[in-house]
């Protein structure tokens, strides 16, 4: 198949510019990226995913050829992500590369469905007899996801700290991506159910001035409010607002709970398109105003409550969770916490056209690149690589998956901010170097330029390749397909064919 695909590349349109580092046109780059995304993803799934039972291994040992341990739901979402990235790439090249599309689309749709079935082993629920008591009172929630895998579908423990809101947000994101490329309504329905669940974690208690305190806690069992339990929801909320702002869906309503000045809940009904966009704005503003470190221009990990205890009050026989004050941001500055804000700003600007989001996107991306990248050299060539470990002088941190999320933000913003195109091309260059020079058994290292070290693959005794890190590389290649396709003008070619 590889030879056939490469032959097809030569025959496609040649109207795009040539990339200096590769000598390929943008369309040729798009096809090559897709080929590599498929190759890497297929290899990882062959070695680490069991279709029957839907189990994803945590580690792979390239020396022994054995996979080990079972992932938590967070790592599992990276398999959904990589699959969706390939599906989006296939869809982007459907018209110009029909052979590649026809050879892979259906099997990747099936793969996502297999993964979705496996996801149900992490599913649990709150019941009327044992509800979740949130800021809006006691509520039963079906089909939410716990941290750990159960032995049966739907049997996962989701009580207390056994589920966190950020895990649900990553799932929402991937369900919506899958819905957009497959049209499967159940993915949309389940995404909305989870969106309602995590928005129920929004602190809707009112300040003295009548405004909400805001912010979503890390999970029902936590008092801290994290970047990772807020920022990842912004883009999915924008996508939902788009889905419910067109055609027959534009008439759809949603009813939700809010609190009055006395702390009692009451029902509010809005058009779904308006509701989701309003919440996207609110979540973005809360994180930007609360967790942005003005010194570095990137985002703190979290804000912690002054007390460690969740407290409740009862009004008219109804029990509610009480607001706890949190201080300013603190902790480390992880690449992904800035990445989700870049994506969120890009999506909000794309939908609203409001200049404030564009200005923030420009400023955040510039500061992110300055904080999270470093220059390295290999074979006499200069590379700008994302940080993949803690930098002691700045406290900035990255892992391959965290950096994958930052790259998503760069790709989302490149449509609007010229400098962000350069950041995307830098990562492309680093990925290609690692692909060409450092692969082991179809896996790529944490350090794209310097390669493997004793802690990740070259030492047989420590040879545990992290599945989430491996999948992030495959996903990045998949995301690069849409980026390169946009540069070539493929969208314009497809539009002409439809007219």
Short mmCIF file of C-alpha atoms in Angstrom, two decimals:
data_model
loop_
_atom_site.label_atom_id
_atom_site.label_comp_id
_atom_site.label_asym_id
_atom_site.label_seq_id
_atom_site.Cartn_x
_atom_site.Cartn_y
_atom_site.Cartn_z
CA UNK A 1 0.00 0.00 0.00
CA UNK A 2 2.80 2.43 0.79
CA UNK A 3 4.19 2.26 -2.75
CA UNK A 4 0.75 2.86 -4.25
CA UNK A 5 0.16 5.87 -2.04
CA UNK A 6 3.51 7.44 -2.82
CA UNK A 7 2.93 6.94 -6.53
CA UNK A 8 -0.41 8.70 -6.20
CA UNK A 9 1.27 11.66 -4.56
CA UNK A 10 3.34 12.42 -7.63
CA UNK A 11 0.21 12.59 -9.77
CA UNK A 12 -1.76 15.06 -7.63
CA UNK A 13 -2.02 18.79 -8.23
CA UNK A 14 1.19 20.75 -7.93
CA UNK A 15 -0.14 24.21 -7.15
CA UNK A 16 1.22 24.34 -3.61
CA UNK A 17 4.53 25.78 -2.55
CA UNK A 18 7.50 23.51 -1.91
CA UNK A 19 8.59 22.96 1.70
CA UNK A 20 12.25 23.82 2.09
CA UNK A 21 13.08 21.05 4.55
CA UNK A 22 11.44 18.25 2.58
CA UNK A 23 11.26 19.36 -1.04
CA UNK A 24 7.60 18.28 -1.06
CA UNK A 25 4.56 20.33 -1.94
CA UNK A 26 1.97 20.89 0.78
CA UNK A 27 -0.30 18.28 -0.74
CA UNK A 28 2.52 15.77 -0.89
CA UNK A 29 3.26 16.58 2.75
CA UNK A 30 -0.41 16.05 3.62
CA UNK A 31 -0.43 12.61 2.03
CA UNK A 32 2.87 11.64 3.62
CA UNK A 33 1.61 12.78 7.03
CA UNK A 34 -1.53 10.70 6.60
CA UNK A 35 0.49 7.67 5.57
CA UNK A 36 2.67 8.01 8.66
CA UNK A 37 -0.30 8.59 10.96
CA UNK A 38 -1.93 5.40 9.68
CA UNK A 39 1.30 3.41 9.89
CA UNK A 40 2.06 4.49 13.46
CA UNK A 41 -1.53 4.12 14.67
CA UNK A 42 -1.97 0.68 13.13
CA UNK A 43 1.27 -0.51 14.70
CA UNK A 44 0.30 0.71 18.16
CA UNK A 45 -3.15 -0.87 17.98
CA UNK A 46 -1.74 -4.17 16.72
CA UNK A 47 0.62 -4.34 19.69
CA UNK A 48 -1.40 -2.73 22.48
CA UNK A 49 -5.16 -2.97 21.91
CA UNK A 50 -7.32 -6.06 22.38
CA UNK A 51 -10.52 -5.69 20.36
CA UNK A 52 -12.39 -8.39 22.28
CA UNK A 53 -12.88 -6.79 25.68
CA UNK A 54 -11.62 -3.41 24.52
CA UNK A 55 -8.43 -3.39 26.59
CA UNK A 56 -5.64 -0.91 25.92
CA UNK A 57 -2.22 -1.69 27.40
CA UNK A 58 -0.34 0.98 29.29
CA UNK A 59 3.20 0.01 28.23
CA UNK A 60 4.97 -1.75 25.40
CA UNK A 61 8.46 -3.27 25.62
CA UNK A 62 10.16 -3.09 22.25
CA UNK A 63 12.85 -5.55 23.37
CA UNK A 64 10.50 -8.32 24.45
CA UNK A 65 7.62 -7.39 22.15
CA UNK A 66 5.18 -7.56 25.05
CA UNK A 67 2.51 -5.12 26.23
CA UNK A 68 1.66 -4.75 29.90
CA UNK A 69 -0.79 -3.15 32.38
CA UNK A 70 -4.13 -1.52 31.63
CA UNK A 71 -4.65 2.20 31.13
CA UNK A 72 -6.87 4.52 33.09
CA UNK A 73 -9.64 6.28 31.19
CA UNK A 74 -7.43 9.33 30.58
CA UNK A 75 -4.85 7.36 28.62
CA UNK A 76 -7.68 5.55 26.84
CA UNK A 77 -8.88 8.87 25.39
CA UNK A 78 -5.58 9.20 23.50
CA UNK A 79 -6.58 6.14 21.44
CA UNK A 80 -9.86 7.83 20.56
CA UNK A 81 -7.92 10.95 19.63
CA UNK A 82 -5.40 9.25 17.34
CA UNK A 83 -8.19 7.39 15.55
CA UNK A 84 -10.13 10.61 15.02
CA UNK A 85 -7.04 12.40 13.75
CA UNK A 86 -6.63 9.76 11.05
CA UNK A 87 -10.35 9.92 10.21
CA UNK A 88 -10.19 13.70 9.87
CA UNK A 89 -7.12 13.40 7.67
CA UNK A 90 -8.83 10.82 5.48
CA UNK A 91 -11.89 13.05 5.18
CA UNK A 92 -9.73 16.07 4.27
CA UNK A 93 -8.15 14.12 1.41
CA UNK A 94 -11.27 12.22 0.33
CA UNK A 95 -11.65 14.01 -2.99
CA UNK A 96 -8.01 14.33 -3.97
CA UNK A 97 -6.88 10.90 -2.68
CA UNK A 98 -9.87 8.54 -3.06
CA UNK A 99 -7.74 5.37 -3.02
CA UNK A 100 -6.32 6.15 0.41
CA UNK A 101 -9.76 7.12 1.69
CA UNK A 102 -11.48 3.97 0.43
CA UNK A 103 -8.71 1.72 1.76
CA UNK A 104 -8.85 3.09 5.31
CA UNK A 105 -11.99 5.07 6.18
CA UNK A 106 -14.34 2.18 6.99
CA UNK A 107 -11.81 0.30 9.07
CA UNK A 108 -11.04 3.42 11.10
CA UNK A 109 -14.75 4.00 11.67
CA UNK A 110 -14.90 0.42 12.94
CA UNK A 111 -11.84 1.01 15.10
CA UNK A 112 -13.47 4.01 16.75
CA UNK A 113 -16.59 1.93 17.36
CA UNK A 114 -14.46 -0.83 18.91
CA UNK A 115 -12.79 1.75 21.12
CA UNK A 116 -16.14 3.22 22.09
CA UNK A 117 -17.33 -0.23 23.18
CA UNK A 118 -14.18 -0.66 25.23
CA UNK A 119 -14.74 2.75 26.80
CA UNK A 120 -17.93 1.43 28.38
CA UNK A 121 -15.86 -0.61 30.85
CA UNK A 122 -15.00 2.76 32.44
CA UNK A 123 -18.65 3.85 32.59
CA UNK A 124 -20.64 4.20 35.81
CA UNK A 125 -23.53 6.21 37.22
CA UNK A 126 -25.06 8.16 40.07
CA UNK A 127 -28.55 7.04 41.06
CA UNK A 128 -31.56 8.69 42.67
CA UNK A 129 -30.79 6.80 45.87
CA UNK A 130 -27.14 7.81 45.76
CA UNK A 131 -27.02 11.07 43.76
CA UNK A 132 -24.21 13.50 43.12
CA UNK A 133 -24.72 16.57 45.29
CA UNK A 134 -23.37 19.46 43.25
CA UNK A 135 -23.74 23.23 43.28
CA UNK A 136 -27.24 22.78 41.81
CA UNK A 137 -28.30 20.17 44.34
CA UNK A 138 -28.70 16.38 44.15
CA UNK A 139 -28.75 14.86 40.66
CA UNK A 140 -28.61 11.37 39.18
CA UNK A 141 -26.20 10.94 36.27
CA UNK A 142 -26.00 7.93 33.99
CA UNK A 143 -23.16 7.25 31.57
CA UNK A 144 -20.28 9.11 33.17
CA UNK A 145 -16.77 7.72 33.28
CA UNK A 146 -14.59 6.63 36.17
CA UNK A 147 -10.83 6.71 36.37
CA UNK A 148 -10.39 2.95 36.53
CA UNK A 149 -11.62 0.13 34.33
CA UNK A 150 -14.30 -2.20 35.67
CA UNK A 151 -14.74 -5.89 34.84
CA UNK A 152 -18.11 -5.24 33.24
CA UNK A 153 -19.56 -2.51 31.06
CA UNK A 154 -21.22 0.20 33.13
CA UNK A 155 -19.78 -1.12 36.38
CA UNK A 156 -17.08 1.46 37.04
CA UNK A 157 -16.86 3.30 40.35
CA UNK A 158 -17.55 7.00 39.75
CA UNK A 159 -18.00 8.14 43.35
CA UNK A 160 -15.85 10.83 44.95
CA UNK A 161 -12.38 11.11 43.46
CA UNK A 162 -12.98 8.08 41.25
CA UNK A 163 -14.04 10.36 38.42
CA UNK A 164 -12.73 13.73 37.31
CA UNK A 165 -14.26 16.28 34.99
CA UNK A 166 -11.25 16.63 32.71
CA UNK A 167 -11.49 12.97 31.67
CA UNK A 168 -15.09 13.57 30.64
CA UNK A 169 -13.99 16.65 28.65
CA UNK A 170 -11.44 14.72 26.61
CA UNK A 171 -14.16 12.16 25.86
CA UNK A 172 -16.64 14.89 24.86
CA UNK A 173 -14.07 16.29 22.47
CA UNK A 174 -13.47 12.94 20.79
CA UNK A 175 -17.15 12.03 20.60
CA UNK A 176 -17.84 15.30 18.78
CA UNK A 177 -14.92 14.80 16.42
CA UNK A 178 -16.22 11.32 15.65
CA UNK A 179 -19.73 12.64 15.13
CA UNK A 180 -18.49 15.22 12.64
CA UNK A 181 -16.69 12.64 10.48
CA UNK A 182 -19.15 9.73 10.83
CA UNK A 183 -22.56 11.33 11.46
CA UNK A 184 -23.35 8.78 14.20
CA UNK A 185 -26.01 10.50 16.31
CA UNK A 186 -25.25 8.46 19.41
CA UNK A 187 -21.82 10.10 19.66
CA UNK A 188 -23.48 13.52 19.70
CA UNK A 189 -26.04 12.42 22.27
CA UNK A 190 -23.42 10.99 24.60
CA UNK A 191 -21.25 14.09 24.21
CA UNK A 192 -24.18 16.27 25.26
CA UNK A 193 -24.91 14.07 28.26
CA UNK A 194 -21.31 14.45 29.42
CA UNK A 195 -21.35 18.18 28.70
CA UNK A 196 -24.37 18.57 30.97
CA UNK A 197 -22.59 16.54 33.63
CA UNK A 198 -19.39 18.61 33.65
CA UNK A 199 -21.24 21.92 33.45
CA UNK A 200 -23.06 20.80 36.58
CA UNK A 201 -19.62 21.09 38.17
CA UNK A 202 -19.50 24.82 37.37
CA UNK A 203 -19.58 26.89 40.56
CA UNK A 204 -22.81 28.81 39.99
CA UNK A 205 -22.96 30.23 43.50
CA UNK A 206 -23.36 34.01 43.39
CA UNK A 207 -21.05 36.70 44.71
CA UNK A 208 -22.41 39.76 46.50
CA UNK A 209 -22.58 41.60 43.17
CA UNK A 210 -24.79 38.89 41.69
CA UNK A 211 -22.16 37.35 39.38
CA UNK A 212 -21.15 33.70 39.54
CA UNK A 213 -17.94 32.59 41.21
CA UNK A 214 -17.40 30.26 38.26
CA UNK A 215 -14.82 27.62 37.52
CA UNK A 216 -15.24 23.86 37.36
CA UNK A 217 -13.63 21.82 40.11
CA UNK A 218 -11.25 19.02 39.15
CA UNK A 219 -13.99 16.54 39.93
CA UNK A 220 -16.96 16.00 42.23
CA UNK A 221 -14.60 14.87 45.00
CA UNK A 222 -12.23 17.84 44.80
CA UNK A 223 -12.20 21.47 45.91
CA UNK A 224 -9.43 22.67 43.57
CA UNK A 225 -10.23 24.27 40.22
CA UNK A 226 -7.75 23.29 37.52
CA UNK A 227 -6.77 24.49 34.09
CA UNK A 228 -7.32 20.91 32.93
CA UNK A 229 -10.90 20.85 34.24
CA UNK A 230 -11.90 24.05 32.48
CA UNK A 231 -9.91 24.82 29.33
CA UNK A 232 -10.48 21.48 27.52
CA UNK A 233 -14.22 22.15 27.46
CA UNK A 234 -14.11 25.46 25.58
CA UNK A 235 -13.68 24.17 22.02
CA UNK A 236 -16.22 21.33 22.39
CA UNK A 237 -18.77 23.86 23.67
CA UNK A 238 -18.12 26.05 20.64
CA UNK A 239 -18.56 23.03 18.37
CA UNK A 240 -21.86 22.18 20.07
CA UNK A 241 -23.01 25.77 19.62
CA UNK A 242 -22.28 25.47 15.90
CA UNK A 243 -24.16 22.19 15.61
CA UNK A 244 -27.19 23.77 17.26
CA UNK A 245 -27.12 27.03 15.35
CA UNK A 246 -27.98 25.69 11.90
CA UNK A 247 -30.97 24.03 10.24
CA UNK A 248 -33.64 22.27 12.26
CA UNK A 249 -31.33 21.93 15.24
CA UNK A 250 -31.38 25.72 15.72
CA UNK A 251 -34.81 25.39 17.34
CA UNK A 252 -33.57 22.97 20.02
CA UNK A 253 -33.82 24.11 23.64
CA UNK A 254 -31.96 23.10 26.77
CA UNK A 255 -33.19 23.43 30.35
CA UNK A 256 -30.66 23.63 33.16
CA UNK A 257 -30.38 24.74 36.77
CA UNK A 258 -29.05 28.06 38.08
CA UNK A 259 -28.97 29.52 41.61
CA UNK A 260 -30.75 32.64 42.83
CA UNK A 261 -29.34 35.13 45.34
CA UNK A 262 -30.60 32.99 48.23
CA UNK A 263 -28.89 29.87 46.91
CA UNK A 264 -32.02 28.12 45.64
CA UNK A 265 -32.00 26.47 42.26
CA UNK A 266 -34.37 27.36 39.49
CA UNK A 267 -34.77 26.26 35.88
CA UNK A 268 -33.54 28.24 32.89
CA UNK A 269 -34.40 27.42 29.27
CA UNK A 270 -32.32 28.65 26.34
CA UNK A 271 -31.66 27.78 22.74
CA UNK A 272 -28.88 25.22 22.73
CA UNK A 273 -26.72 27.19 20.33
CA UNK A 274 -26.81 30.22 22.62
CA UNK A 275 -26.37 28.14 25.79
CA UNK A 276 -23.25 26.35 24.63
CA UNK A 277 -21.61 29.50 23.27
CA UNK A 278 -22.40 31.44 26.44
CA UNK A 279 -20.76 28.75 28.54
CA UNK A 280 -17.73 28.58 26.23
CA UNK A 281 -17.23 32.30 26.84
CA UNK A 282 -17.68 31.95 30.60
CA UNK A 283 -15.23 29.08 30.94
CA UNK A 284 -12.65 30.86 28.77
CA UNK A 285 -12.97 34.07 30.79
CA UNK A 286 -12.74 32.28 34.13
CA UNK A 287 -9.54 30.47 33.22
CA UNK A 288 -7.98 33.49 31.54
CA UNK A 289 -8.74 35.77 34.49
CA UNK A 290 -7.91 33.26 37.23
CA UNK A 291 -5.09 31.01 36.06
CA UNK A 292 -3.03 33.04 33.59
CA UNK A 293 0.43 33.82 34.96
CA UNK A 294 1.05 37.37 33.81
CA UNK A 295 4.79 36.93 34.24
CA UNK A 296 5.22 34.09 31.78
CA UNK A 297 1.99 34.52 29.81
CA UNK A 298 1.09 30.82 30.19
CA UNK A 299 -1.28 29.05 32.55
CA UNK A 300 -0.88 27.76 36.06
CA UNK A 301 -1.96 24.22 36.90
CA UNK A 302 -4.70 25.11 39.39
CA UNK A 303 -6.17 27.29 42.10
CA UNK A 304 -6.65 25.61 45.46
CA UNK A 305 -9.38 26.20 48.03
CA UNK A 306 -8.38 27.61 51.39
CA UNK A 307 -9.92 24.58 53.10
CA UNK A 308 -9.60 20.98 52.02
CA UNK A 309 -13.16 19.97 52.76
CA UNK A 310 -16.23 19.94 50.55
CA UNK A 311 -19.10 21.44 52.50
CA UNK A 312 -22.85 21.50 51.95
CA UNK A 313 -25.89 23.44 53.09
CA UNK A 314 -29.57 22.61 53.07
CA UNK A 315 -32.23 25.03 51.84
CA UNK A 316 -35.90 24.08 51.87
CA UNK A 317 -34.94 20.44 52.29
CA UNK A 318 -32.55 20.45 49.31
CA UNK A 319 -28.85 19.86 49.83
CA UNK A 320 -26.35 21.98 47.87
CA UNK A 321 -22.59 22.12 47.56
CA UNK A 322 -21.17 25.36 49.00
CA UNK A 323 -18.69 27.64 47.24
CA UNK A 324 -15.16 27.59 48.64
CA UNK A 325 -12.82 30.46 47.89
CA UNK A 326 -9.75 29.64 45.82
CA UNK A 327 -6.65 31.75 45.67
CA UNK A 328 -4.60 32.65 42.64
CA UNK A 329 -3.06 30.11 40.32
CA UNK A 330 -0.14 27.95 41.30
CA UNK A 331 1.73 24.74 40.62
CA UNK A 332 3.45 23.87 37.38
CA UNK A 333 2.80 25.31 33.95
CA UNK A 334 2.02 22.37 31.69
CA UNK A 335 2.03 22.81 27.93
CA UNK A 336 -1.45 21.37 27.48
CA UNK A 337 -3.09 23.88 29.79
CA UNK A 338 -2.00 26.65 27.46
CA UNK A 339 -2.75 24.54 24.38
CA UNK A 340 -6.45 24.21 25.21
CA UNK A 341 -6.73 27.97 25.68
CA UNK A 342 -5.16 28.55 22.26
CA UNK A 343 -7.68 26.18 20.70
CA UNK A 344 -10.50 27.80 22.64
CA UNK A 345 -9.51 31.32 21.62
CA UNK A 346 -9.18 30.24 17.97
CA UNK A 347 -12.63 28.61 17.97
CA UNK A 348 -14.27 31.53 19.76
CA UNK A 349 -12.73 33.99 17.31
CA UNK A 350 -13.71 31.83 14.34
CA UNK A 351 -17.36 31.76 15.45
CA UNK A 352 -17.80 35.23 16.94
CA UNK A 353 -15.28 37.34 15.01
CA UNK A 354 -14.56 39.28 18.22
CA UNK A 355 -11.14 40.88 18.18
CA UNK A 356 -10.50 40.26 21.87
CA UNK A 357 -10.12 36.55 21.17
CA UNK A 358 -7.76 37.18 18.27
CA UNK A 359 -5.61 39.50 20.37
CA UNK A 360 -5.43 36.98 23.19
CA UNK A 361 -4.66 34.20 20.72
CA UNK A 362 -1.72 36.18 19.34
CA UNK A 363 -0.36 37.04 22.77
CA UNK A 364 -0.82 33.58 24.27
CA UNK A 365 0.77 31.83 21.30
CA UNK A 366 3.81 34.11 21.36
CA UNK A 367 4.35 33.55 25.08
CA UNK A 368 3.70 29.81 24.76
CA UNK A 369 6.34 29.46 22.08
CA UNK A 370 8.82 31.44 24.13
CA UNK A 371 8.23 29.39 27.27
CA UNK A 372 7.76 25.92 25.86
CA UNK A 373 10.38 25.64 23.10
CA UNK A 374 14.13 25.35 22.90
CA UNK A 375 16.65 25.29 20.07
CA UNK A 376 18.67 22.10 19.56
CA UNK A 377 20.95 20.94 16.75
CA UNK A 378 21.35 17.58 15.08
CA UNK A 379 23.46 16.69 12.06
CA UNK A 380 24.29 20.36 11.65
CA UNK A 381 20.63 21.36 11.39
CA UNK A 382 18.76 23.70 13.77
CA UNK A 383 15.50 22.43 15.30
CA UNK A 384 13.07 24.21 17.62
CA UNK A 385 11.69 21.52 19.88
CA UNK A 386 8.93 21.66 22.48
CA UNK A 387 10.03 21.01 26.05
CA UNK A 388 9.37 17.42 27.04
CA UNK A 389 10.36 17.62 30.72
CA UNK A 390 10.42 20.17 33.52
CA UNK A 391 12.55 23.22 32.88
CA UNK A 392 13.82 24.19 36.32
CA UNK A 393 14.29 27.87 35.47
CA UNK A 394 10.71 28.46 34.31
CA UNK A 395 8.73 25.63 35.86
CA UNK A 396 7.36 24.86 32.39
CA UNK A 397 6.58 21.26 31.69
CA UNK A 398 5.70 19.04 28.77
CA UNK A 399 5.18 15.41 27.85
CA UNK A 400 4.57 14.14 24.30
CA UNK A 401 0.81 14.10 24.87
CA UNK A 402 0.78 17.49 26.62
CA UNK A 403 2.77 18.88 23.70
CA UNK A 404 0.33 17.25 21.29
CA UNK A 405 -2.41 19.36 22.90
CA UNK A 406 -0.26 22.49 22.52
CA UNK A 407 0.26 21.59 18.86
CA UNK A 408 -3.52 21.35 18.44
CA UNK A 409 -3.71 24.94 19.63
CA UNK A 410 -1.05 26.05 17.17
CA UNK A 411 -2.87 24.30 14.32
CA UNK A 412 -6.24 25.79 15.34
CA UNK A 413 -4.74 29.28 15.46
CA UNK A 414 -2.59 29.07 12.32
CA UNK A 415 -5.62 30.00 10.23
CA UNK A 416 -5.66 33.43 11.89
CA UNK A 417 -2.12 34.12 13.15
CA UNK A 418 0.74 33.91 10.67
CA UNK A 419 3.46 33.22 13.24
CA UNK A 420 1.58 30.13 14.45
CA UNK A 421 2.11 28.55 11.03
CA UNK A 422 5.81 28.67 11.78
CA UNK A 423 5.27 26.91 15.11
CA UNK A 424 3.37 24.12 13.35
CA UNK A 425 6.13 23.74 10.75
CA UNK A 426 8.74 23.52 13.54
CA UNK A 427 6.93 20.54 15.06
CA UNK A 428 6.55 18.96 11.63
CA UNK A 429 10.32 19.18 11.18
CA UNK A 430 10.98 17.60 14.60
CA UNK A 431 8.48 14.80 14.02
CA UNK A 432 10.02 13.99 10.66
CA UNK A 433 13.53 13.87 12.12
CA UNK A 434 12.44 11.40 14.80
CA UNK A 435 10.48 9.34 12.28
CA UNK A 436 13.48 9.07 9.98
CA UNK A 437 16.14 8.53 12.66
CA UNK A 438 14.79 7.24 15.96
CA UNK A 439 11.97 4.75 15.44
CA UNK A 440 12.09 1.54 17.44
CA UNK A 441 9.59 -1.14 16.46
CA UNK A 442 7.25 1.51 15.06
CA UNK A 443 7.45 3.80 18.10
CA UNK A 444 8.94 7.28 18.41
CA UNK A 445 10.88 8.63 21.41
CA UNK A 446 9.98 11.30 23.93
CA UNK A 447 12.97 13.39 22.80
CA UNK A 448 12.34 13.79 19.07
CA UNK A 449 15.80 15.10 18.26
CA UNK A 450 18.18 13.32 20.65
CA UNK A 451 16.26 10.04 20.63
CA UNK A 452 15.85 7.33 23.22
CA UNK A 453 17.44 7.24 26.66
CA UNK A 454 17.64 4.74 29.49
CA UNK A 455 14.34 5.82 30.98
CA UNK A 456 12.22 5.12 27.93
CA UNK A 457 13.56 2.55 25.47
CA UNK A 458 17.25 1.89 24.94
CA UNK A 459 17.75 0.02 28.21
CA UNK A 460 15.94 -3.36 28.07
CA UNK A 461 15.35 -3.29 31.83
CA UNK A 462 13.54 0.05 31.58
CA UNK A 463 12.07 -0.43 28.14
CA UNK A 464 8.50 0.68 28.76
CA UNK A 465 7.02 2.79 26.00
CA UNK A 466 4.03 4.78 27.25
CA UNK A 467 0.98 4.22 25.02
CA UNK A 468 -0.27 7.78 25.45
CA UNK A 469 3.04 9.20 24.32
CA UNK A 470 3.16 6.87 21.34
CA UNK A 471 -0.38 7.70 20.26
CA UNK A 472 0.29 11.42 20.56
CA UNK A 473 2.90 11.18 17.80
CA UNK A 474 0.46 9.37 15.53
CA UNK A 475 -2.23 11.92 16.31
CA UNK A 476 0.07 14.85 15.53
CA UNK A 477 0.80 13.39 12.11
CA UNK A 478 -2.95 13.00 11.57
CA UNK A 479 -3.65 16.60 12.58
CA UNK A 480 -0.92 17.82 10.25
CA UNK A 481 -2.93 16.42 7.33
CA UNK A 482 -5.75 18.93 7.80
CA UNK A 483 -3.23 21.71 8.28
CA UNK A 484 -1.32 20.92 5.09
CA UNK A 485 -4.55 20.31 3.18
CA UNK A 486 -5.71 23.79 4.12
CA UNK A 487 -2.46 25.28 2.83
CA UNK A 488 -2.70 23.57 -0.56
CA UNK A 489 -6.10 24.91 -1.46
CA UNK A 490 -7.73 21.46 -1.43
CA UNK A 491 -10.78 23.03 0.22
CA UNK A 492 -11.14 25.34 -2.75
CA UNK A 493 -10.79 22.48 -5.22
CA UNK A 494 -13.49 20.50 -3.42
CA UNK A 495 -15.80 23.52 -3.38
CA UNK A 496 -15.40 23.91 -7.13
CA UNK A 497 -16.29 20.27 -7.68
CA UNK A 498 -19.52 20.70 -5.70
CA UNK A 499 -20.60 23.77 -7.69
#
